[in-house]
Short mmCIF file of C-alpha atoms and ligand atoms in Angstrom, two decimals:
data_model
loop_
_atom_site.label_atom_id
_atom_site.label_comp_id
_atom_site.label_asym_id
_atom_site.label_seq_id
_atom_site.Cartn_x
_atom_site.Cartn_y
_atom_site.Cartn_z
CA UNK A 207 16.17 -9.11 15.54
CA UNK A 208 14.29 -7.80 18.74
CA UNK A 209 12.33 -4.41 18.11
CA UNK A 210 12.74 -2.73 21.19
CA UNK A 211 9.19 -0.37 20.80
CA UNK A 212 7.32 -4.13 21.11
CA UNK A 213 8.39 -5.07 24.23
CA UNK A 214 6.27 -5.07 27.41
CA UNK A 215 8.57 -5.00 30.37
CA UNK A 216 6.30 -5.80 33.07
CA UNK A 217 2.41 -6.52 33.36
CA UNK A 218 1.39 -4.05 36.79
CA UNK A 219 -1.77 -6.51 36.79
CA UNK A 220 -2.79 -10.14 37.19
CA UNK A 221 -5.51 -11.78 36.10
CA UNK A 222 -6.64 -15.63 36.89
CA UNK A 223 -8.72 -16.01 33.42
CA UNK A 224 -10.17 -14.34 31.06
CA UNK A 225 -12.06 -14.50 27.48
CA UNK A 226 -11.40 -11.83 24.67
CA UNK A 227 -12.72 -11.98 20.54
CA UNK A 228 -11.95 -10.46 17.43
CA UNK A 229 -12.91 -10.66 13.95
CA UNK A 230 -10.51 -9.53 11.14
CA UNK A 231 -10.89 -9.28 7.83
CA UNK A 232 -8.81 -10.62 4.39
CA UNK A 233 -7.37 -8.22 2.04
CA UNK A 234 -6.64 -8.32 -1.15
CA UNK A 235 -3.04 -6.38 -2.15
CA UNK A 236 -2.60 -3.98 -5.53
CA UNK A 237 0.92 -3.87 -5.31
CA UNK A 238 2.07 -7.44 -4.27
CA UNK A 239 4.54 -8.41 -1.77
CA UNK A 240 6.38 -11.15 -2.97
CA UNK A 241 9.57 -12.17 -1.84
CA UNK A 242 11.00 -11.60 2.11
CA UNK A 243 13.52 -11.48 4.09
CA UNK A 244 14.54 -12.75 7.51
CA UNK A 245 12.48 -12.08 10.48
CA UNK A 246 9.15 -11.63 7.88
CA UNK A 247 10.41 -8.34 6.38
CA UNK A 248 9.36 -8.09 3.28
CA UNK A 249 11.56 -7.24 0.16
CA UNK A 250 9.13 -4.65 -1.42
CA UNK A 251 6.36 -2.41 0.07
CA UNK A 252 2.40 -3.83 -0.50
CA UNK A 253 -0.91 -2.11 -0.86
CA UNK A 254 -3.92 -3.25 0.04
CA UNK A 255 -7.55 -3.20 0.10
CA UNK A 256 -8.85 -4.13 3.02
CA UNK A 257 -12.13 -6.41 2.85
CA UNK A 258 -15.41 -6.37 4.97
CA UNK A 259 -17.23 -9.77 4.51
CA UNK A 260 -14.25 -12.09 4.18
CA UNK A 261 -13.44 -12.68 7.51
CA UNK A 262 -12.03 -15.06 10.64
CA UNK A 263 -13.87 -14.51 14.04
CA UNK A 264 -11.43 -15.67 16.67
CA UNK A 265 -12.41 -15.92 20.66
CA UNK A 266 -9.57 -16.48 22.90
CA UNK A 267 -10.02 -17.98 25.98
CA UNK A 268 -7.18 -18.10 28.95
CA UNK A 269 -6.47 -19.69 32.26
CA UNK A 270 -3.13 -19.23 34.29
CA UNK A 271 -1.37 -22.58 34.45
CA UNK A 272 0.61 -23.64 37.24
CA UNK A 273 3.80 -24.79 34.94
CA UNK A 274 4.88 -21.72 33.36
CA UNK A 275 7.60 -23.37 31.13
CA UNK A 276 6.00 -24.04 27.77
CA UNK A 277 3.20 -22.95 25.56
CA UNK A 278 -0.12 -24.50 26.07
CA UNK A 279 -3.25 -24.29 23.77
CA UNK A 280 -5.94 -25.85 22.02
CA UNK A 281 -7.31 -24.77 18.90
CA UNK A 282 -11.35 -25.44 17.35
CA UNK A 283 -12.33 -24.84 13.66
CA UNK A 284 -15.75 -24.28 13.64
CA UNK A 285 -16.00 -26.33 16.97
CA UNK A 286 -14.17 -28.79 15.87
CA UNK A 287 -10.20 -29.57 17.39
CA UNK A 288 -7.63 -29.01 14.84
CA UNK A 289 -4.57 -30.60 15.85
CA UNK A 290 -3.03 -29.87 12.86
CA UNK A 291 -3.44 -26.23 13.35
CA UNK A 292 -0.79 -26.24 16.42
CA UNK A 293 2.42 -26.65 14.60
CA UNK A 294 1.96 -23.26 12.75
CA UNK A 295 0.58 -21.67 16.25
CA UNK A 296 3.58 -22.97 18.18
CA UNK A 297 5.84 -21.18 15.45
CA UNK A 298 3.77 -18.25 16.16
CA UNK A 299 3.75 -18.10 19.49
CA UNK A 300 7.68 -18.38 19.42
CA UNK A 301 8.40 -15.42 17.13
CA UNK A 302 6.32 -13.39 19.22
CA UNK A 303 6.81 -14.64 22.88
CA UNK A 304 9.47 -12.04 23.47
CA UNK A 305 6.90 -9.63 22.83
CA UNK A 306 4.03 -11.03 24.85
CA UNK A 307 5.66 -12.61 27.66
CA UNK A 308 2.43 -13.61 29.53
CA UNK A 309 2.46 -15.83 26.68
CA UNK A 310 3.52 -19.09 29.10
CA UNK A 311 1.84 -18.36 31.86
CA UNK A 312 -1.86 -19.19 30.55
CA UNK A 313 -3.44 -22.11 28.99
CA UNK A 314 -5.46 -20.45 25.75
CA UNK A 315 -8.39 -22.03 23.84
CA UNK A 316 -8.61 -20.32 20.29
CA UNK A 317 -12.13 -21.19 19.07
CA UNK A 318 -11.95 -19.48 15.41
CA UNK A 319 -14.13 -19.71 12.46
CA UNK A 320 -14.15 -17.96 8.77
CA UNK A 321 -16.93 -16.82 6.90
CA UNK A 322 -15.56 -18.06 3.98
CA UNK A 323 -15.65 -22.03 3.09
CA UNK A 324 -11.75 -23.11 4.69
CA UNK A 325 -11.45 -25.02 1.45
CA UNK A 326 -12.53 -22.24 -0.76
CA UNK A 327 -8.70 -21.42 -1.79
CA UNK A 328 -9.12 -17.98 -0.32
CA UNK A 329 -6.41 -17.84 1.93
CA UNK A 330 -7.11 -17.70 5.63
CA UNK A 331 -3.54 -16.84 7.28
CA UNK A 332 -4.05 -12.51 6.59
CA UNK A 333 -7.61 -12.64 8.55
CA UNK A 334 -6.85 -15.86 10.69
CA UNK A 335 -3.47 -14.44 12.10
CA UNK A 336 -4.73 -11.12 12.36
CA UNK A 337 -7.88 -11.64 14.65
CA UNK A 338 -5.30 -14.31 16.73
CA UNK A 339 -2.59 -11.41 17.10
CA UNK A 340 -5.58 -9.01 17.78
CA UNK A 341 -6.57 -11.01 20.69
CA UNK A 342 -3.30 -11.59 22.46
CA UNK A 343 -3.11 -7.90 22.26
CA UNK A 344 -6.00 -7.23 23.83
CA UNK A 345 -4.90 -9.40 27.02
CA UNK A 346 -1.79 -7.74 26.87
CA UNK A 347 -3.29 -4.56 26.53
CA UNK A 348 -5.39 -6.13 30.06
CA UNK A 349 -2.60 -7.12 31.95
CA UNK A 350 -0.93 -3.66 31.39
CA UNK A 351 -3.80 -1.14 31.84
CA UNK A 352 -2.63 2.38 32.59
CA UNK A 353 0.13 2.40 30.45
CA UNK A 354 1.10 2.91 26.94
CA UNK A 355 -1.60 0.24 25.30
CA UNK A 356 -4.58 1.98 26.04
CA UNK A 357 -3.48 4.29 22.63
CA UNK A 358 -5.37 3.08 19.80
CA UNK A 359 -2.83 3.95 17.49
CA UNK A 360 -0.08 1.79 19.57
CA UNK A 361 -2.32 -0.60 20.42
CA UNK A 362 -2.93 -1.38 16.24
CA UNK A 363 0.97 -1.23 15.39
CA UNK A 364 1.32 -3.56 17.92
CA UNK A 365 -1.24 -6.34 16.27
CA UNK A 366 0.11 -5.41 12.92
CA UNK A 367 3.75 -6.10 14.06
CA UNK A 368 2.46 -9.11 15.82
CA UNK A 369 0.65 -10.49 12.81
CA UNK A 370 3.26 -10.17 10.37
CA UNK A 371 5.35 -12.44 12.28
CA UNK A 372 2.08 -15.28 11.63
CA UNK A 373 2.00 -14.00 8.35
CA UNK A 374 3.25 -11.14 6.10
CA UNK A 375 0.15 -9.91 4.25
CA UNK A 376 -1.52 -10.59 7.92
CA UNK A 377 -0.21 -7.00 8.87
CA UNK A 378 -2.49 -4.82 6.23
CA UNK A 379 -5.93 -6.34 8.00
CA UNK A 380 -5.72 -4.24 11.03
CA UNK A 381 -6.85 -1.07 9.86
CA UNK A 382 -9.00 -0.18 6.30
CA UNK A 383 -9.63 0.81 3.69
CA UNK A 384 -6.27 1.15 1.90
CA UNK A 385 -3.02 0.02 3.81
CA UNK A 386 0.83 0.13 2.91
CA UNK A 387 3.33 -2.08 4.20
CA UNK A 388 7.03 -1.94 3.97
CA UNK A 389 8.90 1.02 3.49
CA UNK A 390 9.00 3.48 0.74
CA UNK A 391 10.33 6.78 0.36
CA UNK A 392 7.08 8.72 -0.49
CA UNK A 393 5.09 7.48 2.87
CA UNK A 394 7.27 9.51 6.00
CA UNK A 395 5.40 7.03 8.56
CA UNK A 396 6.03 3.45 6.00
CA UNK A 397 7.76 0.49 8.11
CA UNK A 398 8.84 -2.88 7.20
CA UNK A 399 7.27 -3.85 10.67
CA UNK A 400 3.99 -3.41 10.49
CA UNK A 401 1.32 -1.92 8.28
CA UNK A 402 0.16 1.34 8.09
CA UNK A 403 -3.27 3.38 6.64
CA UNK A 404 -3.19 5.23 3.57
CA UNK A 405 -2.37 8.54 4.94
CA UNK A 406 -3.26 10.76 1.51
CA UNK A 407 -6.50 11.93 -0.47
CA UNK A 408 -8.82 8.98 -1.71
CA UNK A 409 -11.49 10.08 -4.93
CA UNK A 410 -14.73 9.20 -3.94
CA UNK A 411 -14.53 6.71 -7.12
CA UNK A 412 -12.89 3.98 -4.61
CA UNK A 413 -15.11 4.36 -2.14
CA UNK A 414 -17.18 1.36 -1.31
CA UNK A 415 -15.10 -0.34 -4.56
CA UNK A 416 -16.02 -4.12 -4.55
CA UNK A 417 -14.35 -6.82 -4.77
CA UNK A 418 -15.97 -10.23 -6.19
CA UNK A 419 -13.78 -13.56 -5.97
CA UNK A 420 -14.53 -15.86 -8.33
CA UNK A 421 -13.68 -19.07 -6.76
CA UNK A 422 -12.02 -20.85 -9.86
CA UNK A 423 -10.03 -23.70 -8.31
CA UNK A 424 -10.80 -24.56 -4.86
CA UNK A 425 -7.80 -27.25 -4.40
CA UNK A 426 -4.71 -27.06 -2.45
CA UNK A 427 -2.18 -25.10 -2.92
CA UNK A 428 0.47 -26.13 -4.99
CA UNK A 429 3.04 -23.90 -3.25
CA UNK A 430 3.27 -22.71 -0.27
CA UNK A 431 3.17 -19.02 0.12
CA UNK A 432 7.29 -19.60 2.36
CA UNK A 433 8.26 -21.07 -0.50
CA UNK A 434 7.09 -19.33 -2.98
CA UNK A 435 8.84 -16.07 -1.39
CA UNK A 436 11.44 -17.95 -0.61
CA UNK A 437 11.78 -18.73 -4.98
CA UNK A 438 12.43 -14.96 -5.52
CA UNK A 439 16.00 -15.59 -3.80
CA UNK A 440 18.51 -15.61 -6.26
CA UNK A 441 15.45 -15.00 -8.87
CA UNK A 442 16.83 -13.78 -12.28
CA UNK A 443 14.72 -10.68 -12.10
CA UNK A 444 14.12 -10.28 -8.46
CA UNK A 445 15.66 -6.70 -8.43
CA UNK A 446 13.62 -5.17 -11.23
CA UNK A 447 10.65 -6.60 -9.68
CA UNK A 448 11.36 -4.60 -6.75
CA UNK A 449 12.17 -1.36 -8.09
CA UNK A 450 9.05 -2.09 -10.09
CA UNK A 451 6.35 -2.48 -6.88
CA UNK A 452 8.22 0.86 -5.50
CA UNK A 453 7.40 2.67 -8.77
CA UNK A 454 3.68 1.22 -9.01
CA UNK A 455 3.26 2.15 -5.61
CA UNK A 456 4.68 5.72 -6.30
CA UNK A 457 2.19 6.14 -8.99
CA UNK A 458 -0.85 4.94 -7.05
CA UNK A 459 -0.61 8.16 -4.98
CA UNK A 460 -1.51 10.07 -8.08
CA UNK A 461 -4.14 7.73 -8.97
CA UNK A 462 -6.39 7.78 -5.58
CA UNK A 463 -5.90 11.52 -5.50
CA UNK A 464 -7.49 11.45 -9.10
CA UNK A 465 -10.15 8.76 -9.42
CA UNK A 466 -8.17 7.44 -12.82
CA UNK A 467 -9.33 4.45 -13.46
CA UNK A 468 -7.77 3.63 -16.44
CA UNK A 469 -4.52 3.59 -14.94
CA UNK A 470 -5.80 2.19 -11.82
CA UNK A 471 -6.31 -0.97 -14.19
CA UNK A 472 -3.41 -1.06 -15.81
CA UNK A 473 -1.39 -0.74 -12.63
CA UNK A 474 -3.37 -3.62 -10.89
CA UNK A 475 -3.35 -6.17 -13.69
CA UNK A 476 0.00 -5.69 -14.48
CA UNK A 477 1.00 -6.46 -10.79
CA UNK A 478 -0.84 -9.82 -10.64
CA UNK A 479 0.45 -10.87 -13.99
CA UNK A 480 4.11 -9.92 -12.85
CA UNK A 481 2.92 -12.08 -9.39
CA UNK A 482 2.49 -14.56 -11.89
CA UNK A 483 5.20 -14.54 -14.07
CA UNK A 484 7.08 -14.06 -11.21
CA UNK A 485 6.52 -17.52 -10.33
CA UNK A 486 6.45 -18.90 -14.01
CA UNK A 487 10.22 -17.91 -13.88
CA UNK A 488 11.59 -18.79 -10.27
CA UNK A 489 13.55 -22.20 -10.34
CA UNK A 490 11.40 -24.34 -9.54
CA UNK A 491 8.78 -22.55 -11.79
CA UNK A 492 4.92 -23.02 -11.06
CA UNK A 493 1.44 -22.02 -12.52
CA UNK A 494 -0.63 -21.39 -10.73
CA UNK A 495 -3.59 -20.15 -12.86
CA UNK A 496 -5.69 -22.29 -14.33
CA UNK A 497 -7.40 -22.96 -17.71
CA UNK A 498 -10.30 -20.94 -16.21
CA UNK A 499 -8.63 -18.32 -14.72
CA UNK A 500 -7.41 -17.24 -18.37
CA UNK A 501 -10.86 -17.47 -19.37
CA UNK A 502 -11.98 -15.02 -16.91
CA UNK A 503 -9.36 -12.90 -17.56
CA UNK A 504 -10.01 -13.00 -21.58
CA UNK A 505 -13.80 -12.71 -20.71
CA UNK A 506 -13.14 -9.03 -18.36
CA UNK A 507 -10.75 -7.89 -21.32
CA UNK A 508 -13.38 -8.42 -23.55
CA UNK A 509 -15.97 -6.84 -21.43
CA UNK A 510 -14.19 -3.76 -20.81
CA UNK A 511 -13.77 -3.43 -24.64
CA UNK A 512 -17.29 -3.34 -25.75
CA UNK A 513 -18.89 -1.34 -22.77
CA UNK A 514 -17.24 1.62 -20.67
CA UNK A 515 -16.76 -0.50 -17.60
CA UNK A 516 -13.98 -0.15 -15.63
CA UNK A 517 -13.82 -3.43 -13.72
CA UNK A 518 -10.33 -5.06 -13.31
CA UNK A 519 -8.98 -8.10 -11.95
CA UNK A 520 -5.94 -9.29 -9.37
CA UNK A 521 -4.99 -12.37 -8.22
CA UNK A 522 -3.34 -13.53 -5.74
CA UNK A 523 -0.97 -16.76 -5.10
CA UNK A 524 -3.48 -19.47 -7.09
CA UNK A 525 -6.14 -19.65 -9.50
CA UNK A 526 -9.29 -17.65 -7.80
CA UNK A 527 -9.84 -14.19 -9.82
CA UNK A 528 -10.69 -11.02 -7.65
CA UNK A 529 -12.98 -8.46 -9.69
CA UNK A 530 -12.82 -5.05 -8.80
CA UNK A 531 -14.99 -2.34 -9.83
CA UNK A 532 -16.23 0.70 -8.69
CA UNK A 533 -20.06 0.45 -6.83
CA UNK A 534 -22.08 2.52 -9.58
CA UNK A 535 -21.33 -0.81 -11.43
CA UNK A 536 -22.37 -3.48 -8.97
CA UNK A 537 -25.85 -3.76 -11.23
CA UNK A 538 -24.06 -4.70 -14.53
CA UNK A 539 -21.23 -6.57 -13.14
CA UNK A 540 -23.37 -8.93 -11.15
CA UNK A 541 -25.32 -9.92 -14.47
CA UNK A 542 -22.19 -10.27 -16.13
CA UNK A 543 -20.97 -12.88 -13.93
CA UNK A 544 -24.17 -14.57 -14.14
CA UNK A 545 -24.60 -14.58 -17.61
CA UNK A 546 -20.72 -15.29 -18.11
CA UNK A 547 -18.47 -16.13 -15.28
CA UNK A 548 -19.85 -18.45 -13.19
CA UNK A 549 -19.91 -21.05 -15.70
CA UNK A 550 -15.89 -20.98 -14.83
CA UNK A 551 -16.21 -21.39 -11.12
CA UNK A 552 -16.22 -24.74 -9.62
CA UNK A 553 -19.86 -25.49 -8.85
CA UNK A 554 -20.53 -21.77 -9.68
CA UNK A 555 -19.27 -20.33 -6.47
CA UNK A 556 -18.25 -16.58 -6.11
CA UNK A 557 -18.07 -14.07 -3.53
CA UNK A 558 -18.94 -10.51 -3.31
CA UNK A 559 -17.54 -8.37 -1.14
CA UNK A 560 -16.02 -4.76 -1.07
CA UNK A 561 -13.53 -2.81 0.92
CA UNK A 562 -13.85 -2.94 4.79
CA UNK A 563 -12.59 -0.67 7.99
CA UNK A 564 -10.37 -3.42 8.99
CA UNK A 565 -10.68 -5.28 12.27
CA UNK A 566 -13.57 -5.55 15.32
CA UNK A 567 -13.55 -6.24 18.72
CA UNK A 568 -16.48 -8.15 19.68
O1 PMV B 624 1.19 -13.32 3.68
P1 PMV B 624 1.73 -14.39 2.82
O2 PMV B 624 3.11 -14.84 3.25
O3 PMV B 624 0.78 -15.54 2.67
O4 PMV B 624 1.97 -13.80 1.35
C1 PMV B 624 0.93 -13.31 0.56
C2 PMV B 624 1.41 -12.99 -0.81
C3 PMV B 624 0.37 -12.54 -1.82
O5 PMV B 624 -0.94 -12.80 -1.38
C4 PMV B 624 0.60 -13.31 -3.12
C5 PMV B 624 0.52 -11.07 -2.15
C6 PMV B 624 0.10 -10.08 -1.08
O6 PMV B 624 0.71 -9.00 -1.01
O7 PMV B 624 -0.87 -10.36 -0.34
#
């Protein structure tokens, strides 16, 4: 599958070395993708919050090689080489070499680092593969000044198309503060491709919504998020769950435009349980939620039934609980974690952030 619009012919310009960086942030989705297809399309459309503080900053270095037959690079964590980082790089670079085809002509040095601990079990492929297709953008965007790429708005498909092919949910941290991705009959400009901004009304009530992560279980994953789409082949209820996320998604329009929070909730705890159960039911079945996380959950249920607050939670593929609530209740929600929560997060860790604009060249 080659997508024509992608392609740069011919690069007008040549340049011996050069250094660009980007930081991009995580996001956290509403309506879950789960489950693809080939070539990283996915089999239901996602939304997403985009998140500020969660982040990878990625500086790319490059030098033209004389041997213009393979790839070459190095990559650093935190300064420190990460061989074991190439093999998912090299993948990388081959989905998207037809793309960028100055790709084997330099040698590249990818110095990245998160702001988040890399063994916190937050994920780090959305922001890590978004700043890395961010940056090869950028020196594509260099070697072809003067022609289509210096449009912002081509310029940001381009990364998002780019970073799905590292990694699906990688496509919705381009842009903030609400993205869709995949297709769906009530957004005209929706692709499978890449992701795309919210394009309607937003009630002030999610602006500046936050976003705590409770880090509950800070282990490896137990399933790999290729496998774990890969389960809802042949899944028994694969099909409803699709229609479902279309639906959920359909009904989220109403629910920005409003500022309902009430169904706000019961739309995004509903799609991380189905996540969930989604996996509970896949041959072979998993959970992936942990005594802990149930306690959290119980412990925001019970919350939300003896005050007015109108926090929620999602999850996403593991254990680690994301609390979102609207900013008038930062205050409360902060001692209620304190008094409550943390005692359920290994070595009391958590995270507070809240939605971001999406991506930053530095
Ligand atoms: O981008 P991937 O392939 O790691 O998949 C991410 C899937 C979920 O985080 C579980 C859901 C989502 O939409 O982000």
């Amino acid at each position: 599958m080659i997508v024509e619009e992608f392609i740069t012919k011919s690069y007008p310009k040549t340049i011996e070395e050069g250094k660009v960086a980007w930081e991009s942030p995580s996001n956290i989705a509403l309506v879950k993708y789960w489950g693809k297809k080939e070539h990283q399309i996915p089999a239901n459309p996602s939304i997403s919050f985009t998140l500020s503080k969660c982040k990878t900053i990625t500086v790319l270095e490059f030098s033209e090689k004389e041997n213009k037959t393979d790839f070459s690079f190095d990559v650093f964590l935190n300064n420190e080489k990460k061989d074991d980082f190439k093999p998912k790089i090299e993948t990388f670079f081959k989905r998207v070499e037809a793309y960028l085809p100055f790709l084997k002509n330099y040698h590249f040095v990818i110095k990245t680092e998160n702001t988040f601990p890399h063994s916190s079990g937050i994920a780090s492929s959305a922001s890590g593969m978004s700043a890395l297709a961010l940056c090869l953008t950028s020196v594509d965007r260099m070697l072809s000044k003067n022609h289509e790429h210096l449009n912002k708005s081509f310029f940001n498909k381009k990364a998002s198309f780019l970073a799905r092919l590292g990694s699906g949910s990688a496509c919705r941290s381009i842009e903030g503060s609400l993205v869709t991705w995949g297709t769906h009959e009530a957004f005209a400009e929706s692709s499978d491709l890449y992701g795309v901004k919210y394009p309607f009304e937003v009630h002030e009530n999610f602006k500046n919504y936050h976003d705590t992560i409770l880090l509950v279980d800070k282990g490896e994953k137990q399933v790999s998020s290729t496998v774990g789409h890969g389960l809802m082949h042949n899944h028994p209820f694969a099909e409803e769950r699709f229609k479902q996320a279309h639906k959920n998604l359909n009904d989220l329009i109403a629910v920005f435009k409003s500022g309902d929070l009430d169904a706000f909730i019961k739309i995004v705890e509903s799609e991380a349980l189905t996540l969930h159960a989604m996996m509970m039911t896949s041959m072979p079945y998993f959970i992936l939620m942990k005594p802990n996380t149930l306690q959290v959950i119980n412990k925001i249920w019970a919350y939300r039934e003896k005050t007015d607050s109108k926090v929620c939670f999602t999850l996403d593929a593991g254990a680690n609980v994301h609390m979102l609530y609207p900013e008038n209740e930062a205050k409360n929600i902060n001692q209620f974690i304190n008094n409550e929560l943390v005692e359920h997060c290994q070595n009391g860790q958590y995270i507070n952030d809240k939605i971001g604009l999406g991506a930053k060249l530095l």
